[in-house]
PDB file of C-alpha atoms in Angstrom:
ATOM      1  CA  UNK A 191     153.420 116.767 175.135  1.00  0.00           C
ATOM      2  CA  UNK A 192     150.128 116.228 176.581  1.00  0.00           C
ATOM      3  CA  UNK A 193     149.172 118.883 179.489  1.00  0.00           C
ATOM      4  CA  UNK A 194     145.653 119.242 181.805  1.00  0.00           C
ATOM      5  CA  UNK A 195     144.130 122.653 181.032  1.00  0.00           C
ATOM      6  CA  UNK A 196     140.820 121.864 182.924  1.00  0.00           C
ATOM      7  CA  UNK A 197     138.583 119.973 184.940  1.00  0.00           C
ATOM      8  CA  UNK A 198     135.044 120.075 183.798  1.00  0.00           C
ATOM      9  CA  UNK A 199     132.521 120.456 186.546  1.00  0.00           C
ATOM     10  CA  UNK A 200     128.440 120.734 187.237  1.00  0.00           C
ATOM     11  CA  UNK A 201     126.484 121.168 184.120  1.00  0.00           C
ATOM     12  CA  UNK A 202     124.920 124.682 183.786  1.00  0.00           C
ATOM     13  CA  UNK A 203     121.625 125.112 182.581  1.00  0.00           C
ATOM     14  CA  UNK A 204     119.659 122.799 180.737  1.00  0.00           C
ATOM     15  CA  UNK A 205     121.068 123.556 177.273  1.00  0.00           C
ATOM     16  CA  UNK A 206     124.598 121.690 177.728  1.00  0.00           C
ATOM     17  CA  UNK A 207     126.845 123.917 179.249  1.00  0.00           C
ATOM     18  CA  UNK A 208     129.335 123.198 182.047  1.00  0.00           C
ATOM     19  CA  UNK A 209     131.397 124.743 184.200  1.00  0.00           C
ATOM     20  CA  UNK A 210     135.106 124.509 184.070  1.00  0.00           C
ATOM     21  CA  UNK A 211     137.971 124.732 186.307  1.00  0.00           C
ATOM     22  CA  UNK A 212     140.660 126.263 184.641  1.00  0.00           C
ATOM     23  CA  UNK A 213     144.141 124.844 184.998  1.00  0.00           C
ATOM     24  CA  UNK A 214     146.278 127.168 182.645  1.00  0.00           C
ATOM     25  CA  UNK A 215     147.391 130.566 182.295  1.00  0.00           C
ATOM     26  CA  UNK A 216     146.179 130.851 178.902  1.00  0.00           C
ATOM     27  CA  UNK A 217     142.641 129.963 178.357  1.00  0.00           C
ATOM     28  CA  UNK A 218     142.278 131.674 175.553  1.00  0.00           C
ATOM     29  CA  UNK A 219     144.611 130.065 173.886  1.00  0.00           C
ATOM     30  CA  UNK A 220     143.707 126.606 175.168  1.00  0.00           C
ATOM     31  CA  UNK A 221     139.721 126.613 175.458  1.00  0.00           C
ATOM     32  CA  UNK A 222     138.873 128.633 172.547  1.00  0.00           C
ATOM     33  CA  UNK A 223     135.820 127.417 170.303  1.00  0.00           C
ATOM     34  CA  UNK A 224     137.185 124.936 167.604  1.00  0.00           C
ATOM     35  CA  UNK A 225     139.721 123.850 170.129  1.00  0.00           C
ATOM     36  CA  UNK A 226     140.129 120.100 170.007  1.00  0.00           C
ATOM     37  CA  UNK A 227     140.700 118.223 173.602  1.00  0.00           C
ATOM     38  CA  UNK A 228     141.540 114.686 174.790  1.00  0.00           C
ATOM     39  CA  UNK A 229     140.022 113.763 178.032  1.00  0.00           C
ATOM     40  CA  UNK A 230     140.654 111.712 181.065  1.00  0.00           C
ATOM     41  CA  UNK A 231     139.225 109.381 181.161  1.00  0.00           C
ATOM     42  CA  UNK A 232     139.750 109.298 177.202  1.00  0.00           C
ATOM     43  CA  UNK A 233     136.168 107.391 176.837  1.00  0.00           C
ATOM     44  CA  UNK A 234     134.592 110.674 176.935  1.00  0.00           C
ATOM     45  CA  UNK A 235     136.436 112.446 173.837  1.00  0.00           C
ATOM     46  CA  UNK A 236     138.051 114.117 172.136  1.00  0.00           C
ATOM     47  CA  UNK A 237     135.559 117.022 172.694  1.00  0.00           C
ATOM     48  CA  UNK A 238     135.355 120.045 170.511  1.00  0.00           C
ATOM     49  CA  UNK A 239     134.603 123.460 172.363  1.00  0.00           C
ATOM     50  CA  UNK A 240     131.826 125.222 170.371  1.00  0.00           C
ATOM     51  CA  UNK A 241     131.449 127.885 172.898  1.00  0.00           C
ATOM     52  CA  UNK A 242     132.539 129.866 175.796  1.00  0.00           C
ATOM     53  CA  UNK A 243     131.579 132.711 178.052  1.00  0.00           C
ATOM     54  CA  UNK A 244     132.486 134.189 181.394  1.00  0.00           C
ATOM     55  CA  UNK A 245     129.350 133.587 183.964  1.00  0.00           C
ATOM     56  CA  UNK A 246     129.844 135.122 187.293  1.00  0.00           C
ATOM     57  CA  UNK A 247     133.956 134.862 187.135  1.00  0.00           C
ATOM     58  CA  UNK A 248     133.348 131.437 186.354  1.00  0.00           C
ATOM     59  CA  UNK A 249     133.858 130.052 182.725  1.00  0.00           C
ATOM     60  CA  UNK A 250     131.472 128.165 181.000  1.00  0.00           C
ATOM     61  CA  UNK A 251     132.137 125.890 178.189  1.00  0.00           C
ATOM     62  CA  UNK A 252     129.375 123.770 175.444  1.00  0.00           C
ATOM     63  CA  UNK A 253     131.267 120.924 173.290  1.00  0.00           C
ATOM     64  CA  UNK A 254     129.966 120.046 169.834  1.00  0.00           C
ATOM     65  CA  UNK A 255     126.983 117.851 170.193  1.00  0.00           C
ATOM     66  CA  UNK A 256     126.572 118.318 173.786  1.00  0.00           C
ATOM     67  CA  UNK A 257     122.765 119.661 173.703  1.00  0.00           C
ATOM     68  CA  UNK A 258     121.230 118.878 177.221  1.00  0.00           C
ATOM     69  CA  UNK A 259     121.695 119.293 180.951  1.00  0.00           C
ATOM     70  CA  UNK A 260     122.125 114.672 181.150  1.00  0.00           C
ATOM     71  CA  UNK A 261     124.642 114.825 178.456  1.00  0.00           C
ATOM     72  CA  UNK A 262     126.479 117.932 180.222  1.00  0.00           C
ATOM     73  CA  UNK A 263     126.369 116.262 183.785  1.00  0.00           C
ATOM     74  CA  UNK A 264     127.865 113.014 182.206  1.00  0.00           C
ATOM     75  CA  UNK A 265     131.192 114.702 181.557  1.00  0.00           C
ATOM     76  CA  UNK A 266     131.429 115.873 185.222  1.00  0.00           C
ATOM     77  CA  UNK A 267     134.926 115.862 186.308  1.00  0.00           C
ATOM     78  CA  UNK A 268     136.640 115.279 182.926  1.00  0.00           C
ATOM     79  CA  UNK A 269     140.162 116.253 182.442  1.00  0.00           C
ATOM     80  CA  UNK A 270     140.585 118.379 179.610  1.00  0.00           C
ATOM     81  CA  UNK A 271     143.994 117.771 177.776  1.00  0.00           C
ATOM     82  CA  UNK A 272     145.568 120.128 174.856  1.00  0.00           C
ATOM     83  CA  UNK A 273     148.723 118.927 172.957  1.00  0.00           C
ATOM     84  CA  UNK A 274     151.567 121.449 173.611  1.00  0.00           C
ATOM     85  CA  UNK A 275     154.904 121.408 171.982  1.00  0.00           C
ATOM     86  CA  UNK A 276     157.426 121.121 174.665  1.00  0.00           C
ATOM     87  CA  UNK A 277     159.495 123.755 173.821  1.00  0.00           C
ATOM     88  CA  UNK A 278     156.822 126.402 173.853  1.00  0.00           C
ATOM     89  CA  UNK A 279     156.635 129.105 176.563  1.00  0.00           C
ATOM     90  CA  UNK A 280     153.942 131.026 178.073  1.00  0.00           C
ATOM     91  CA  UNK A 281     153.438 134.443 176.640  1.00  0.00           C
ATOM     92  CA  UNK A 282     154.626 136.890 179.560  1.00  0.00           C
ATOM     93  CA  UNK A 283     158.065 137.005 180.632  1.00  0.00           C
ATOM     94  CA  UNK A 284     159.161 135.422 183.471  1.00  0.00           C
ATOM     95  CA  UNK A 285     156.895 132.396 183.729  1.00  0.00           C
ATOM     96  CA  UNK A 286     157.549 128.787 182.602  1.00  0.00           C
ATOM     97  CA  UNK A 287     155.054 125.637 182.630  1.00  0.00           C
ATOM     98  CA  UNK A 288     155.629 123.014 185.391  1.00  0.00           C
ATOM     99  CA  UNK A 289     157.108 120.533 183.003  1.00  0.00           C
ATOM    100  CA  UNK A 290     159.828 123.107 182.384  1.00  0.00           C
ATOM    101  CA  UNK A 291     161.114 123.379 185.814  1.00  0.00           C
ATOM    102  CA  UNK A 292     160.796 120.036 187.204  1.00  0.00           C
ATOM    103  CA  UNK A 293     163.983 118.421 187.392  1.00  0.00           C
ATOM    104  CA  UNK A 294     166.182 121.517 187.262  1.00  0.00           C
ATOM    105  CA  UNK A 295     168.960 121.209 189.604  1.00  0.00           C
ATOM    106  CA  UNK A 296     169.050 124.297 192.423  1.00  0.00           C
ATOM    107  CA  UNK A 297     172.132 125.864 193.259  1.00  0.00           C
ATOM    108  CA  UNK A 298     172.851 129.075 195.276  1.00  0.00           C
ATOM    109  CA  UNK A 299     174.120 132.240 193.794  1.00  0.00           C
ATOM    110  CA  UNK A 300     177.403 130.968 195.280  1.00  0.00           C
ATOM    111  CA  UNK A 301     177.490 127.542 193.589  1.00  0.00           C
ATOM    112  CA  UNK A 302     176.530 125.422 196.417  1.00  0.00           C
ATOM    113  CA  UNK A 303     174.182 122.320 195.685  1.00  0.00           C
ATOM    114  CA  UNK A 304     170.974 122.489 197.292  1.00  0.00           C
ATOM    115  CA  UNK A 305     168.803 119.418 195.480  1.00  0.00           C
ATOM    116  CA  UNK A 306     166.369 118.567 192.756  1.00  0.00           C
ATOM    117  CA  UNK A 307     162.832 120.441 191.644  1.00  0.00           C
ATOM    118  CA  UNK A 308     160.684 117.248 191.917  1.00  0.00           C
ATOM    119  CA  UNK A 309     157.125 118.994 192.131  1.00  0.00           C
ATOM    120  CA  UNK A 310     155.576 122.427 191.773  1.00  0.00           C
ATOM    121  CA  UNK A 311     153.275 123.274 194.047  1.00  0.00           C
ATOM    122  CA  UNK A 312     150.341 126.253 193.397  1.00  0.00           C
ATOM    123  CA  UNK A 313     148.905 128.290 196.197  1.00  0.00           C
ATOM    124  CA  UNK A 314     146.787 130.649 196.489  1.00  0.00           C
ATOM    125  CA  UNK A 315     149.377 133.411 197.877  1.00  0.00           C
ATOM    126  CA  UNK A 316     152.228 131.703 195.576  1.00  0.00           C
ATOM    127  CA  UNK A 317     153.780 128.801 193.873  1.00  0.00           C
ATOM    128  CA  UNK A 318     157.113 126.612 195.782  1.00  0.00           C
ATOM    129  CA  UNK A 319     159.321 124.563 194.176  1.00  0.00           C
ATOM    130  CA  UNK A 320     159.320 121.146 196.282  1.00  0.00           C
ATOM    131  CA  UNK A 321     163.018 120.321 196.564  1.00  0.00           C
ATOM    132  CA  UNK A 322     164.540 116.974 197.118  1.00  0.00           C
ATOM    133  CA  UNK A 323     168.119 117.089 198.671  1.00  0.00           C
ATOM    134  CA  UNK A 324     170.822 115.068 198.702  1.00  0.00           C
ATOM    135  CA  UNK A 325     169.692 113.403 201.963  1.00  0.00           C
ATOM    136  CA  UNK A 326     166.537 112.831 200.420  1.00  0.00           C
ATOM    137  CA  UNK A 327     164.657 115.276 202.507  1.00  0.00           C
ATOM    138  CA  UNK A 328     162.389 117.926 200.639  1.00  0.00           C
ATOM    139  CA  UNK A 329     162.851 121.569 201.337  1.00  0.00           C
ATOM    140  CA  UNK A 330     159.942 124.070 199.960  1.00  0.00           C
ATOM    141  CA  UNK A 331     161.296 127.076 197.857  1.00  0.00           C
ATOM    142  CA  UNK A 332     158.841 129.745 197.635  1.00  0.00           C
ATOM    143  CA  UNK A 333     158.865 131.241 194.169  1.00  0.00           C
ATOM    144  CA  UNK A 334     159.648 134.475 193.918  1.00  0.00           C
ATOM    145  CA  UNK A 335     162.083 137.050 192.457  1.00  0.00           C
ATOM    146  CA  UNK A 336     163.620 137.913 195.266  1.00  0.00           C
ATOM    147  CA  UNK A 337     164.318 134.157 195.882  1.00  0.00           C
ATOM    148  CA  UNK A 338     165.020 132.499 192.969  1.00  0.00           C
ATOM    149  CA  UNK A 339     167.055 135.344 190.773  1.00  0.00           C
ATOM    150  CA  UNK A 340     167.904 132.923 188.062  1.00  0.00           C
ATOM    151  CA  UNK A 341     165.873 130.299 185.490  1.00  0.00           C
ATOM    152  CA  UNK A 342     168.351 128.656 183.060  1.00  0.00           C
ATOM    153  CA  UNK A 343     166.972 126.284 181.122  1.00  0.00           C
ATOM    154  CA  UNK A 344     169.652 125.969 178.733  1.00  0.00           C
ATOM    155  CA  UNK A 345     171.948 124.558 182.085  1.00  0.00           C
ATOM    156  CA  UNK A 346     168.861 123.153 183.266  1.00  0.00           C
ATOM    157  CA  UNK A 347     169.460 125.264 186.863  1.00  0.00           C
ATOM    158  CA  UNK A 348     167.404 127.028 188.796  1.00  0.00           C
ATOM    159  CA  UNK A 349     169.635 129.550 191.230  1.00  0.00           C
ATOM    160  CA  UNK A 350     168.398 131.167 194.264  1.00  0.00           C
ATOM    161  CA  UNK A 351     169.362 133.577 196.944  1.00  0.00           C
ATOM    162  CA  UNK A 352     168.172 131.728 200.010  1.00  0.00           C
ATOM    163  CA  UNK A 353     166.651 134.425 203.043  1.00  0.00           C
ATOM    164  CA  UNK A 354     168.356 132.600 206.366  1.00  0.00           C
ATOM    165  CA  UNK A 355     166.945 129.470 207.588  1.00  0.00           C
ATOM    166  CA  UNK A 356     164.975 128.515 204.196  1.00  0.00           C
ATOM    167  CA  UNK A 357     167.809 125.817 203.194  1.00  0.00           C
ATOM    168  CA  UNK A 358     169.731 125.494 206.553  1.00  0.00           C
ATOM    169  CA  UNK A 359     169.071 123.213 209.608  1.00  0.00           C
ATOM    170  CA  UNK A 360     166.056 125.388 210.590  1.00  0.00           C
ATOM    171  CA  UNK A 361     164.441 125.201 206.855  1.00  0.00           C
ATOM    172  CA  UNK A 362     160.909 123.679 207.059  1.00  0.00           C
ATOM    173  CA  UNK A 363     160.935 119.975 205.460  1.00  0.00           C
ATOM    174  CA  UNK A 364     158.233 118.448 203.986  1.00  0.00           C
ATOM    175  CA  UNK A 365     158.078 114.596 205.183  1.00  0.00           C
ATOM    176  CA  UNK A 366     155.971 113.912 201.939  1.00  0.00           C
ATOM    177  CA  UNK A 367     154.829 115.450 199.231  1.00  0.00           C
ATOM    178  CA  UNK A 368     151.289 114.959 199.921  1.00  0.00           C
ATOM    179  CA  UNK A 369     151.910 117.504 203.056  1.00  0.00           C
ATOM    180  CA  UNK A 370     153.419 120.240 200.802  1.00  0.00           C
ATOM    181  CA  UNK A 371     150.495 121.947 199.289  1.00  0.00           C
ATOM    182  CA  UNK A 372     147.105 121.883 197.953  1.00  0.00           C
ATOM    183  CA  UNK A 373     147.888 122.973 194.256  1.00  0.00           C
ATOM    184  CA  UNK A 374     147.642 121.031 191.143  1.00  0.00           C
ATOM    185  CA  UNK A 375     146.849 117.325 192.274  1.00  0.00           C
ATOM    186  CA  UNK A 376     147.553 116.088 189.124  1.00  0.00           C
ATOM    187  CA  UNK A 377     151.459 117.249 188.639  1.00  0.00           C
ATOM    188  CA  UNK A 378     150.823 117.980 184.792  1.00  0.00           C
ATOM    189  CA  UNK A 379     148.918 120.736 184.446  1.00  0.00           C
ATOM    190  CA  UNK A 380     149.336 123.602 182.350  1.00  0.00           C
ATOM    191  CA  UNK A 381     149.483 126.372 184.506  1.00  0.00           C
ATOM    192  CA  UNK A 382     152.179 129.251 183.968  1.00  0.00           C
ATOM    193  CA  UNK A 383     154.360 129.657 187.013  1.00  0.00           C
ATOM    194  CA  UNK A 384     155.034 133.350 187.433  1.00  0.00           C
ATOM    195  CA  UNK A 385     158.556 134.571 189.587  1.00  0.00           C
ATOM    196  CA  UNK A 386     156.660 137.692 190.397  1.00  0.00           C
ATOM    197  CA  UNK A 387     156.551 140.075 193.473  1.00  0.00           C
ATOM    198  CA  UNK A 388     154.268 137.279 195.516  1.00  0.00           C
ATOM    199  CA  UNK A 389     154.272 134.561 193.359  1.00  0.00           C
ATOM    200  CA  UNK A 390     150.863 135.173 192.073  1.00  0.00           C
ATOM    201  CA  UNK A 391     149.647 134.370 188.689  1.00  0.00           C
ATOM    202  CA  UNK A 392     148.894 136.476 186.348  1.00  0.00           C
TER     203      UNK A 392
END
């Protein structure tokens, strides 16, 4: 399975470096030198990462034969894409990858249906599950431990314990997806989703 792990941005310096914006949990793992990435659009690779380095919280990536600032500006906005076996899971406990947890069906602790996980959506104070119920509306699930107590991928179920007025009558809907969030754009990335204390990743 084919995941985004970054978008590459400006070039830095004049000796082929660029800036990246991560879009997994796991950089190391992903954007290591020697790793080997497709792109979007897929004219532009496969790059190989010969380098990285940490500049100002930012990372900073040069690809094999990548030696100036023109070269390094033309890749501007590349997706970087890693091959990940879809059975994998993220290192720490407790997290999942999107592709994992879309489509799970969400039930209450008490059995009751709520809908479908059709999108994940990443915040900056936390990630929601986008819901779709049966009505077709969508109903945002903020995730979190002390709302969704259960993952169960084997059932392929997600089960919360809704606070009042999340899921009820009063429960904010989303009339479109596009008005749910501002997280990954692209739906695929690669980015761990973490149930912890505010949702925050790791």
């Amino acid at each position: 399975m084919q995941l985004v792990v970054a978008r590459i941005g400006r070039a830095h310096g004049i000796k082929g470096e660029v800036t990246v914006e991560v879009r997994t949990d796991e950089p190391e793992q992903r954007l290591g030198p020697g790793a080997v990435l497709a792109t979007d659009p897929a004219s532009t690779g496969p790059l190989t990462i010969e380098t990285g380095r940490v500049h100002s919280g930012r990372l900073l990536l040069r690809f094999e034969g990548v030696r100036d600032r023109t070269a390094a500006e033309a890749l501007r906005n590349t997706l970087l894409i890693a091959e990940v076996d879809p059975e994998e899971l993220p290192e720490e406990d407790g997290e999942y990858y999107d592709h994992q947890l879309m489509d799970l069906d969400v039930v209450t602790k008490d059995g009751a249906e709520v809908g479908r996980i059709t999108e994940i959506s990443h915040l900056p104070s936390q990630d929601l599950f986008i819901v779709e119920r049966p009505d077709g509306s969508e109903v945002m699930i903020p995730f979190v431990e002390s709302i969704v107590t259960e993952i169960d991928l084997e059932e392929q179920r997600a089960v919360i314990d809704p606070p009042p007025g999340l899921i009820d009558d009063r429960a904010e809907i989303a009339s479109s997806r596009d008005e749910s969030a501002d997280g990954d754009a692209d739906g695929d990335g690669d980015e761990g989703v973490d149930a912890g204390a505010d949702g925050d990743r790791p």
